[in-house]
Amino acid sequence: MIFETHAHYDDECFDHDRGELLAQLPSHGIKKVINVASTIPSIEKCAELARSYDHVYGAVGVHPSELEGMSEAVIEQMRTLAAWEKIVAIGEIGLDYYWEKEPAIRQKQRDWFIRQMELSREVGLPVIIHSRDAAEDTFSLMKDIHAETIPGVIHCYSYSPELAKEYVKMGYYIGVGGVVTFKNAKKLVQTVEETPIERILLETDSPYLTPEPHRGHRNDSRELVYVVEKIAQIKGMTSEEVEEVTWKNAHDLFFSGEKMKQN
Ligand code: NI
């Protein structure tokens, strides 16, 4: 049983076969899926997918590269949705300096990252963090706001194995997807080697980052078998063991949030 912790099935590239694809995932062993919002309009689309399929859950948040039009009204929309049991995280949120060089806009990214972290604290949900080319600022900002008191995952982890250890110390999970199967994935392979399996989550970031041997094609959660295989190989475990432990990890992270809300 596989828990897919990060997909974007609201993406328009799934418009022609979304329903068919989502409906068949459980028969391929993909028993739970978190569809993660990135743009402002995708927040409502995520909620809609979570309403339509038992095995689909939602995360609400605005990606650092999608902040055009971001406002307190959007935070309120997220807060309202977060009260519903099928919304299990705030995300994806964070910093992306790869696409953004302008200091003022980078500051805006930091401001809304902090605001959405605060929201996660208020509503008692874990966070899904996107961080690209912003290793130092992400880590120091999280230290400053005491992110160790907010559970979460560093999604599509791309930094050093040493920094991964720091995040694990903070209580965070490390999201691993198709990149681990790429030939040039040395750093991520080393991170997987050195990170306890109890801290790793499976994710695709569909439709992006399709693993080998299908790299270059549209990604979907069925491709996670290749990620599982690769992690099993790195860790000297069976694929079944990897599925079992990462399944439990995802439950520990995303479904304790629900309990926090109910209490
Ligand atoms: Ni994503």
Short mmCIF file of C-alpha atoms and ligand atoms in Angstrom, two decimals:
data_model
loop_
_atom_site.label_atom_id
_atom_site.label_comp_id
_atom_site.label_asym_id
_atom_site.label_seq_id
_atom_site.Cartn_x
_atom_site.Cartn_y
_atom_site.Cartn_z
CA MET A 1 0.00 0.00 0.00
CA ILE A 2 1.40 3.33 -1.05
CA PHE A 3 0.59 6.74 0.44
CA GLU A 4 1.19 9.41 -2.20
CA THR A 5 1.86 12.56 -0.18
CA HIS A 6 2.26 15.14 -2.96
CA ALA A 7 0.48 15.35 -6.31
CA HIS A 8 -1.12 18.10 -8.41
CA TYR A 9 -4.04 16.37 -10.13
CA ASP A 10 -5.79 19.72 -10.49
CA ASP A 11 -3.20 20.51 -13.22
CA GLU A 12 -4.78 21.04 -16.63
CA CYS A 13 -2.67 18.27 -18.15
CA PHE A 14 -5.02 15.84 -16.37
CA ASP A 15 -8.18 17.48 -17.77
CA HIS A 16 -8.87 14.73 -20.32
CA ASP A 17 -8.45 11.71 -18.00
CA ARG A 18 -8.41 12.95 -14.37
CA GLY A 19 -11.53 11.09 -13.23
CA GLU A 20 -10.55 7.81 -14.81
CA LEU A 21 -6.99 8.01 -13.48
CA LEU A 22 -7.91 8.95 -9.91
CA ALA A 23 -10.58 6.25 -9.73
CA GLN A 24 -8.13 3.51 -10.69
CA LEU A 25 -5.25 4.45 -8.35
CA PRO A 26 -6.41 2.25 -5.42
CA SER A 27 -6.36 -0.82 -7.71
CA HIS A 28 -2.68 -0.03 -8.36
CA GLY A 29 -1.92 0.00 -4.63
CA ILE A 30 -2.08 3.80 -4.29
CA LYS A 31 -4.53 3.82 -1.38
CA LYS A 32 -4.23 7.45 -0.28
CA VAL A 33 -3.33 10.62 -2.16
CA ILE A 34 -2.79 14.17 -0.98
CA ASN A 35 -3.52 16.66 -3.71
CA VAL A 36 -1.50 19.77 -2.92
CA ALA A 37 -2.54 23.30 -3.87
CA SER A 38 -0.02 25.65 -5.44
CA THR A 39 -1.89 28.57 -7.06
CA ILE A 40 -4.75 30.54 -5.51
CA PRO A 41 -7.41 29.00 -7.82
CA SER A 42 -6.02 25.51 -7.12
CA ILE A 43 -7.11 25.78 -3.46
CA GLU A 44 -10.77 25.31 -4.37
CA LYS A 45 -9.89 22.65 -6.97
CA CYS A 46 -8.05 20.65 -4.30
CA ALA A 47 -11.08 20.79 -2.03
CA GLU A 48 -13.28 19.68 -4.93
CA LEU A 49 -11.07 16.63 -5.62
CA ALA A 50 -11.08 15.72 -1.92
CA ARG A 51 -14.90 15.96 -1.93
CA SER A 52 -15.18 13.72 -5.00
CA TYR A 53 -12.90 10.80 -4.05
CA ASP A 54 -12.70 8.92 -0.75
CA HIS A 55 -8.98 8.22 -1.15
CA VAL A 56 -8.05 11.80 -2.08
CA TYR A 57 -7.18 14.38 0.58
CA GLY A 58 -6.24 18.01 0.15
CA ALA A 59 -3.56 20.47 1.24
CA VAL A 60 -4.28 24.19 0.96
CA GLY A 61 -1.58 26.81 0.50
CA VAL A 62 0.05 29.14 -1.97
CA HIS A 63 3.42 28.36 -3.58
CA PRO A 64 6.11 31.07 -3.34
CA SER A 65 6.16 31.52 -7.15
CA GLU A 66 2.35 31.91 -7.28
CA LEU A 67 1.84 34.80 -4.85
CA GLU A 68 0.37 37.28 -7.35
CA GLY A 69 -2.97 38.33 -5.83
CA MET A 70 -2.23 36.77 -2.43
CA SER A 71 -4.20 38.40 0.38
CA GLU A 72 -5.71 37.94 3.83
CA ALA A 73 -8.93 36.91 2.09
CA VAL A 74 -7.09 33.87 0.71
CA ILE A 75 -5.79 33.08 4.20
CA GLU A 76 -9.42 33.19 5.39
CA GLN A 77 -10.50 30.84 2.60
CA MET A 78 -7.72 28.44 3.65
CA ARG A 79 -8.71 28.71 7.31
CA THR A 80 -12.32 27.81 6.52
CA LEU A 81 -11.30 24.78 4.43
CA ALA A 82 -8.76 23.67 7.05
CA ALA A 83 -11.58 23.01 9.50
CA TRP A 84 -12.83 20.20 7.25
CA GLU A 85 -11.43 16.74 8.03
CA LYS A 86 -10.29 16.00 4.47
CA ILE A 87 -7.94 18.97 4.38
CA VAL A 88 -4.86 17.55 6.08
CA ALA A 89 -2.07 20.12 5.58
CA ILE A 90 -1.11 23.68 4.73
CA GLY A 91 0.94 23.64 1.53
CA GLU A 92 2.71 23.96 -0.54
CA ILE A 93 4.36 26.99 0.98
CA GLY A 94 7.95 28.17 1.20
CA LEU A 95 10.67 29.96 -0.76
CA ASP A 96 11.74 29.66 -4.39
CA TYR A 97 14.76 31.78 -5.30
CA TYR A 98 15.46 29.83 -8.49
CA TRP A 99 12.80 31.75 -10.40
CA GLU A 100 12.97 34.97 -8.39
CA LYS A 101 16.04 37.20 -8.10
CA GLU A 102 14.30 40.49 -7.11
CA PRO A 103 15.00 41.26 -3.38
CA ALA A 104 11.58 42.87 -2.79
CA ILE A 105 9.75 39.87 -4.18
CA ARG A 106 11.93 37.48 -2.21
CA GLN A 107 10.91 39.46 0.87
CA LYS A 108 7.27 39.03 -0.12
CA GLN A 109 7.89 35.27 -0.36
CA ARG A 110 9.31 35.26 3.18
CA ASP A 111 6.38 37.30 4.52
CA TRP A 112 3.72 34.96 3.11
CA PHE A 113 5.71 31.90 4.10
CA ILE A 114 5.68 33.12 7.70
CA ARG A 115 1.98 34.05 7.49
CA GLN A 116 1.05 30.57 6.22
CA MET A 117 3.23 28.89 8.86
CA GLU A 118 1.33 30.90 11.46
CA LEU A 119 -1.94 29.73 9.93
CA SER A 120 -0.85 26.11 10.21
CA ARG A 121 -0.14 26.68 13.89
CA GLU A 122 -3.55 28.29 14.39
CA VAL A 123 -5.49 25.50 12.68
CA GLY A 124 -3.33 22.64 14.00
CA LEU A 125 -2.27 21.22 10.64
CA PRO A 126 1.18 20.14 9.42
CA VAL A 127 2.98 22.04 6.64
CA ILE A 128 4.27 20.96 3.23
CA ILE A 129 7.33 23.06 2.47
CA HIS A 130 8.72 23.89 -0.96
CA SER A 131 12.28 25.24 -0.91
CA ARG A 132 14.38 25.73 -4.01
CA ASP A 133 17.74 27.53 -4.16
CA ALA A 134 16.88 29.04 -0.79
CA ALA A 135 18.50 26.62 1.66
CA GLU A 136 19.89 29.18 4.07
CA ASP A 137 16.91 31.52 4.21
CA THR A 138 14.42 28.66 4.59
CA PHE A 139 16.31 27.10 7.46
CA SER A 140 17.05 30.33 9.34
CA LEU A 141 13.49 31.59 8.91
CA MET A 142 12.15 28.29 10.25
CA LYS A 143 14.53 28.51 13.22
CA ASP A 144 13.35 32.07 13.91
CA ILE A 145 9.67 31.16 14.00
CA HIS A 146 10.25 27.98 16.02
CA ALA A 147 9.15 25.66 13.26
CA GLU A 148 10.12 22.73 15.49
CA THR A 149 6.71 23.25 17.10
CA ILE A 150 4.95 22.76 13.74
CA PRO A 151 5.01 19.27 12.18
CA GLY A 152 5.78 19.02 8.47
CA VAL A 153 7.69 17.76 5.47
CA ILE A 154 10.39 19.28 3.28
CA HIS A 155 8.87 18.32 -0.03
CA CYS A 156 11.05 17.22 -2.99
CA TYR A 157 14.13 17.53 -0.82
CA SER A 158 17.07 18.82 -2.89
CA TYR A 159 19.70 20.02 -0.41
CA SER A 160 22.61 18.33 1.39
CA PRO A 161 22.42 15.21 3.56
CA GLU A 162 23.78 17.34 6.44
CA LEU A 163 20.91 19.83 6.21
CA ALA A 164 18.44 16.92 6.04
CA LYS A 165 19.77 15.82 9.43
CA GLU A 166 19.04 19.29 10.81
CA TYR A 167 15.47 19.11 9.52
CA VAL A 168 14.99 15.66 11.00
CA LYS A 169 16.26 17.05 14.32
CA MET A 170 13.61 19.77 13.99
CA GLY A 171 11.01 16.98 13.69
CA TYR A 172 10.54 17.24 9.91
CA TYR A 173 10.05 14.51 7.32
CA ILE A 174 12.00 14.38 4.04
CA GLY A 175 9.89 14.06 0.86
CA VAL A 176 11.46 11.75 -1.75
CA GLY A 177 10.20 11.30 -5.31
CA GLY A 178 11.27 10.51 -8.85
CA VAL A 179 14.53 12.48 -8.66
CA VAL A 180 16.06 9.66 -6.56
CA THR A 181 15.96 7.42 -9.66
CA PHE A 182 17.85 9.89 -11.86
CA LYS A 183 21.43 9.08 -12.83
CA ASN A 184 22.74 12.39 -11.41
CA ALA A 185 20.92 12.01 -8.08
CA LYS A 186 24.04 11.34 -5.98
CA LYS A 187 23.21 13.89 -3.28
CA LEU A 188 19.64 12.67 -2.84
CA VAL A 189 20.74 9.03 -2.80
CA GLN A 190 23.18 9.90 -0.03
CA THR A 191 20.41 11.75 1.83
CA VAL A 192 18.17 8.67 1.63
CA GLU A 193 21.07 6.52 2.83
CA GLU A 194 21.62 8.70 5.87
CA THR A 195 18.01 9.57 6.75
CA PRO A 196 16.13 7.04 8.92
CA ILE A 197 13.35 5.39 6.88
CA GLU A 198 10.96 6.49 9.65
CA ARG A 199 11.48 10.07 8.41
CA ILE A 200 10.93 9.55 4.66
CA LEU A 201 7.68 10.21 2.78
CA LEU A 202 6.82 9.07 -0.76
CA GLU A 203 5.70 11.71 -3.24
CA THR A 204 5.56 12.27 -6.99
CA ASP A 205 4.96 16.02 -7.45
CA SER A 206 2.85 14.84 -10.41
CA PRO A 207 2.71 15.82 -13.21
CA TYR A 208 6.40 16.70 -12.76
CA LEU A 209 9.59 14.74 -11.98
CA THR A 210 8.67 11.38 -13.51
CA PRO A 211 11.08 8.66 -12.33
CA GLU A 212 13.23 6.48 -14.55
CA PRO A 213 12.44 4.56 -16.70
CA HIS A 214 9.64 6.95 -17.76
CA ARG A 215 11.48 10.25 -17.27
CA GLY A 216 10.21 12.92 -19.67
CA HIS A 217 6.59 11.70 -19.67
CA ARG A 218 3.71 12.98 -17.55
CA ASN A 219 4.02 11.69 -13.98
CA ASP A 220 1.27 10.10 -11.89
CA SER A 221 1.16 8.19 -8.60
CA ARG A 222 1.45 4.75 -10.25
CA GLU A 223 5.10 5.65 -10.97
CA LEU A 224 5.85 5.56 -7.23
CA VAL A 225 6.70 1.85 -7.53
CA TYR A 226 10.02 2.91 -9.10
CA VAL A 227 10.72 5.29 -6.23
CA VAL A 228 9.88 2.55 -3.72
CA GLU A 229 12.19 0.12 -5.53
CA LYS A 230 15.06 2.59 -5.52
CA ILE A 231 14.65 3.46 -1.82
CA ALA A 232 14.47 -0.26 -1.00
CA GLN A 233 17.70 -0.83 -2.91
CA ILE A 234 19.48 2.06 -1.14
CA LYS A 235 18.26 0.99 2.30
CA GLY A 236 18.69 -2.78 1.84
CA MET A 237 14.98 -3.33 2.53
CA THR A 238 12.19 -4.98 0.58
CA SER A 239 9.74 -2.82 -1.36
CA GLU A 240 6.97 -4.04 0.95
CA GLU A 241 8.90 -2.81 3.99
CA VAL A 242 9.46 0.60 2.40
CA GLU A 243 5.74 0.90 1.59
CA GLU A 244 4.73 -0.17 5.07
CA VAL A 245 7.01 2.23 6.97
CA THR A 246 6.35 5.23 4.70
CA TRP A 247 2.59 4.52 4.92
CA LYS A 248 2.82 4.75 8.69
CA ASN A 249 4.99 7.89 8.45
CA ALA A 250 2.38 9.66 6.33
CA HIS A 251 -0.36 8.69 8.76
CA ASP A 252 1.65 9.89 11.75
CA LEU A 253 2.21 13.26 10.09
CA PHE A 254 -1.05 14.01 8.31
CA PHE A 255 -3.66 12.30 10.43
CA SER A 256 -2.49 13.42 13.83
CA GLY A 257 -3.41 16.88 12.53
CA GLU A 258 -7.01 15.79 12.29
CA LYS A 259 -6.91 14.62 15.87
CA MET A 260 -5.52 17.97 16.90
CA LYS A 261 -8.53 19.63 15.31
CA GLN A 262 -11.05 17.29 16.90
CA ASN A 263 -9.63 17.74 20.40
NI NI B 1 4.51 20.37 -5.76
#
